[in-house]
Structures are given as C-alpha cells and as structure tokens.
XYZ file of C-alpha atoms in Angstrom:
119
model
C 16.150 15.226 7.477
C 18.355 15.318 4.786
C 18.463 12.755 1.217
C 19.672 10.010 1.598
C 22.378 10.205 -1.051
C 22.032 6.300 -2.490
C 18.572 6.891 -2.316
C 19.101 9.837 -3.783
C 20.920 6.636 -6.431
C 18.421 4.614 -5.937
C 15.821 6.758 -7.250
C 17.278 8.255 -10.425
C 18.074 5.155 -11.354
C 14.564 4.075 -11.198
C 13.854 6.777 -13.188
C 15.694 6.673 -16.143
C 14.611 3.057 -16.508
C 11.235 3.545 -15.922
C 11.227 6.052 -18.603
C 13.745 3.794 -20.746
C 13.502 0.595 -19.649
C 16.262 -2.399 -19.467
C 17.047 -3.436 -22.296
C 15.565 -5.928 -22.979
C 12.376 -5.484 -25.076
C 12.055 -6.095 -28.510
C 13.271 -4.848 -31.254
C 11.514 -1.625 -32.812
C 10.966 -2.719 -36.594
C 9.538 -6.587 -36.980
C 11.706 -8.531 -39.713
C 9.117 -8.320 -41.877
C 8.470 -4.615 -42.101
C 9.661 -3.081 -45.677
C 11.624 -0.895 -43.829
C 13.409 -3.518 -42.843
C 16.853 -3.695 -43.668
C 20.620 -5.994 -41.745
C 22.899 -3.735 -39.553
C 25.800 -2.557 -41.437
C 28.267 -4.636 -43.034
C 31.146 -5.868 -39.787
C 28.985 -4.550 -37.090
C 27.563 -8.059 -35.219
C 24.196 -7.911 -34.033
C 24.972 -9.071 -30.335
C 22.500 -9.378 -27.214
C 22.490 -6.663 -24.338
C 23.667 -7.454 -21.064
C 22.302 -4.292 -19.194
C 24.166 -4.660 -15.142
C 22.134 -5.449 -12.947
C 20.415 -2.878 -11.564
C 17.752 -2.233 -8.080
C 14.770 -0.647 -10.345
C 12.807 -3.018 -10.177
C 12.950 -3.818 -7.199
C 13.009 0.315 -6.496
C 9.579 0.091 -8.574
C 8.051 -2.802 -6.224
C 8.478 0.170 -2.884
C 7.488 3.158 -4.864
C 4.713 1.396 -5.619
C 4.367 0.456 -1.183
C 4.105 3.997 -0.856
C 0.973 6.512 -0.773
C -0.446 8.362 -4.538
C 1.194 11.745 -3.248
C 3.898 10.763 -2.685
C 4.196 7.833 -6.056
C 2.453 11.710 -8.032
C 6.073 13.797 -5.931
C 8.200 11.172 -6.807
C 7.091 10.956 -10.309
C 7.840 14.679 -11.100
C 10.528 15.245 -9.448
C 13.115 12.424 -11.157
C 11.192 10.755 -14.483
C 9.736 14.126 -15.531
C 12.539 16.338 -13.445
C 10.470 19.401 -12.936
C 11.822 21.895 -9.856
C 9.672 21.663 -6.472
C 7.496 24.851 -8.074
C 6.436 23.125 -11.065
C 5.421 20.262 -9.409
C 3.682 21.712 -6.710
C 1.209 23.263 -9.872
C 1.582 20.155 -10.720
C 0.782 18.734 -7.931
C -1.843 21.217 -6.645
C 0.686 22.156 -3.052
C 3.425 24.379 -2.271
C 7.265 23.690 -3.590
C 7.882 23.282 0.274
C 5.391 19.490 0.010
C 7.468 18.319 -2.362
C 10.751 18.658 -1.405
C 8.857 17.307 1.985
C 7.123 14.262 0.329
C 10.285 14.144 -0.979
C 12.481 13.579 2.890
C 9.780 11.425 3.549
C 9.620 9.242 0.752
C 12.964 9.005 1.301
C 12.856 8.391 4.831
C 10.538 5.575 3.309
C 12.537 3.809 1.027
C 15.526 3.994 4.176
C 12.783 1.936 5.796
C 11.675 -0.551 3.319
C 14.823 -0.862 2.976
C 15.792 -2.038 6.010
C 13.136 -4.137 6.511
C 14.272 -6.343 3.317
C 17.893 -6.365 4.409
C 17.059 -6.829 7.642
C 19.666 -4.728 8.744
C 19.651 -3.479 12.375
C-alpha cells in the first residue's frame, strides 16, 4: 500500500506543530525583563490567530499507536530522517521504517474512519 496523501499531509502538519507549537503560547521575554523593549513605532501588537488545525487530533491518534510506530513517525516526520538514518537510530532496517510508516498510515486512516463514523 502506498502512503495516503491526506494522512501524509496531516502528519506533516502534526510534525510542524510538535516542533513549533500552535502560536498560542506566552511571549518569549517578560515585559519586566531589563532587555524587553516595546514594539517598533508604527507596529500594532496583534493577537496571533492560527488557522484551525488538526494537529492536536493527530497527536492524540499518534499516541494510540505502539511505541515503535510513534518513534518511527517522530524520526521520519519530526526529525526528518531518511529511512536509513531512522533505521540506524531505531535499530532496524530502512525497509522496516517504510513498512512502519505505511502501517501507521493505515492505522491512522482507520482511526479517522472510526472517529468520523465513515464507512
């Protein structure tokens, strides 16, 4: 089975969310810090409005997978390792990495079908 493009896109969004967050966190520097300075003149501070994203739902689904599949998805999508690099890090063959990713795609697709009551 080839990788599902919708699940592939979902996992890429999940990886980006996992690495950077959703933009709803706290400022990097406290306004009481001695190095804090107000925004440049002419700039109006605005609240970050991130588009609605399915990354949190994907994270919940990924957490239901086996530890091996989770580690494989983190290696491939978050750490952007090649199959060979991921195989070395995970102690398996590169072909096994690809097989695990495909199995994860199938499992996630099944969870989505179950979640959405499709089928």
